[in-house]
Amino acid sequence: MIPLANRKILSRFIVFGLVVTLYDMILHSLIVVIHIAFEWFELGLEELIEHIFHTSRQQSQIIVFYLLWLMAFCLLYYLWRTLPGVYRRFKTQLLATSLEYKAYFKDCWSEQSSIQKVKWLASFTVSVSFLAFVAFS
């Protein structure tokens, strides 16, 4: 019998493994579901317009086409109005987080001995050199 905590960890690990290995199939399935939902919405709107206004199939398709364009333009206008505020909040949050990390790393660096600082610099130099060698060879 597996304890409950281990079962949770195991199930999360399995789900993570499936998502990592099957991400392309999951993404494709998600796009297909979104497409089917959009087609269902479009067909329902078309049938509703055809029923309420007693139009032909072609007339209702044209009305739905222009309604979808109107919805797209309204969504784009909403995004145009809200994205600058979201960007400002994200920018201030990112700046505050970077200042916290900078202070944290400064404190960690000041607590290190001279030998540990030399080890850090040497490992950083070797790592960057290896990455440059791999990237440019």
Coordinates of C-alpha atoms in Angstrom, one line a residue:
M1 CA 0.0 0.0 0.0
I2 CA 1.5 3.4 -1.1
P3 CA 1.1 6.2 1.4
L4 CA -1.1 9.1 0.4
A5 CA 1.7 11.7 0.1
N6 CA 3.7 9.3 -2.1
R7 CA 0.6 8.7 -4.3
K8 CA 0.2 12.4 -4.8
I9 CA 3.8 12.8 -5.8
L10 CA 3.6 9.8 -8.1
S11 CA 0.4 10.9 -9.8
R12 CA 1.8 14.4 -10.3
F13 CA 5.0 12.9 -11.7
I14 CA 3.1 10.7 -14.1
V15 CA 0.9 13.7 -15.3
F16 CA 4.0 15.8 -15.7
G17 CA 5.7 13.1 -17.7
L18 CA 2.7 12.6 -19.9
V19 CA 2.4 16.4 -20.6
V20 CA 6.1 16.6 -21.4
T21 CA 6.1 13.6 -23.7
L22 CA 2.7 14.2 -25.4
Y23 CA 2.6 18.0 -25.5
D24 CA 2.2 18.1 -29.3
M25 CA -0.8 15.7 -29.2
I26 CA -2.3 17.6 -26.3
L27 CA -1.8 21.0 -28.1
H28 CA -3.3 19.6 -31.3
S29 CA -6.3 18.1 -29.4
L30 CA -6.9 21.5 -27.7
I31 CA -6.8 23.4 -31.0
V32 CA -9.3 20.9 -32.5
V33 CA -11.6 21.2 -29.5
I34 CA -11.4 25.0 -29.8
H35 CA -12.1 24.9 -33.5
I36 CA -15.1 22.6 -33.0
A37 CA -16.5 24.9 -30.3
F38 CA -16.1 27.9 -32.6
E39 CA -17.9 26.1 -35.4
W40 CA -20.7 25.1 -33.1
F41 CA -21.0 28.7 -31.9
E42 CA -21.0 30.0 -35.4
L43 CA -23.6 27.4 -36.6
G44 CA -25.8 28.1 -33.6
L45 CA -25.7 31.9 -34.2
E46 CA -26.4 31.3 -37.9
E47 CA -29.5 29.1 -37.1
L48 CA -30.7 31.6 -34.5
I49 CA -30.5 34.5 -37.0
E50 CA -32.1 32.4 -39.7
H51 CA -35.0 31.5 -37.4
I52 CA -35.6 34.9 -35.8
F53 CA -35.3 37.1 -38.9
H54 CA -36.5 34.5 -41.5
T55 CA -33.5 34.9 -43.7
S56 CA -32.0 32.6 -46.2
R57 CA -28.9 30.5 -45.5
Q58 CA -26.6 32.8 -47.5
Q59 CA -28.0 36.0 -45.8
S60 CA -27.6 34.5 -42.3
Q61 CA -24.0 33.5 -43.2
I62 CA -23.2 37.0 -44.3
I63 CA -24.7 38.4 -41.1
V64 CA -22.8 36.0 -39.0
F65 CA -19.6 36.9 -40.8
Y66 CA -20.0 40.6 -40.1
L67 CA -21.0 39.9 -36.5
L68 CA -17.8 37.8 -36.0
W69 CA -15.7 40.7 -37.5
L70 CA -17.5 43.1 -35.1
M71 CA -16.7 40.8 -32.1
A72 CA -13.1 40.6 -33.2
F73 CA -12.7 44.4 -33.5
C74 CA -14.4 44.8 -30.1
L75 CA -12.0 42.3 -28.6
L76 CA -9.0 44.0 -30.2
Y77 CA -10.2 47.4 -28.9
Y78 CA -10.6 46.0 -25.4
L79 CA -7.1 44.6 -25.6
W80 CA -5.7 47.9 -26.9
R81 CA -7.3 49.6 -23.9
T82 CA -6.3 47.2 -21.2
L83 CA -2.8 46.0 -22.3
P84 CA -0.9 49.2 -21.3
G85 CA -2.2 48.9 -17.7
V86 CA -1.3 45.2 -17.6
Y87 CA 2.2 46.0 -19.0
R88 CA 2.7 48.7 -16.4
R89 CA 1.8 46.4 -13.6
F90 CA 3.9 43.6 -15.0
K91 CA 6.9 46.0 -15.4
T92 CA 6.7 47.3 -11.8
Q93 CA 6.3 43.7 -10.4
L94 CA 9.2 42.5 -12.5
L95 CA 11.3 45.5 -11.3
A96 CA 10.4 44.8 -7.6
T97 CA 11.2 41.1 -8.0
S98 CA 14.5 41.8 -9.8
L99 CA 15.5 44.2 -7.0
E100 CA 14.7 41.5 -4.4
Y101 CA 16.8 39.0 -6.2
K102 CA 19.6 41.5 -6.6
A103 CA 19.6 42.2 -2.9
Y104 CA 19.5 38.4 -2.1
F105 CA 22.4 37.6 -4.4
K106 CA 24.4 40.6 -3.1
D107 CA 23.9 39.3 0.5
C108 CA 24.9 35.8 -0.6
W109 CA 28.0 37.1 -2.3
S110 CA 29.1 39.2 0.6
E111 CA 28.8 36.1 2.9
Q112 CA 31.1 34.0 0.8
S113 CA 34.8 33.6 1.6
S114 CA 37.4 34.6 -0.9
I115 CA 38.1 31.0 -1.8
Q116 CA 34.4 30.4 -2.5
K117 CA 34.2 33.6 -4.6
V118 CA 37.1 32.3 -6.7
K119 CA 35.4 29.0 -7.1
W120 CA 32.2 30.6 -8.3
L121 CA 34.1 32.8 -10.8
A122 CA 36.0 29.9 -12.1
S123 CA 33.0 27.7 -12.6
F124 CA 31.1 30.6 -14.2
T125 CA 34.0 31.2 -16.6
V126 CA 34.3 27.6 -17.5
S127 CA 30.5 27.3 -18.0
V128 CA 30.4 30.4 -20.3
S129 CA 33.4 29.2 -22.2
F130 CA 31.8 25.7 -22.7
L131 CA 28.6 27.3 -23.9
A132 CA 30.4 29.6 -26.3
F133 CA 32.4 26.6 -27.6
V134 CA 29.2 24.5 -28.1
A135 CA 27.3 27.4 -29.7
F136 CA 30.0 28.6 -32.1
S137 CA 31.6 25.3 -33.1

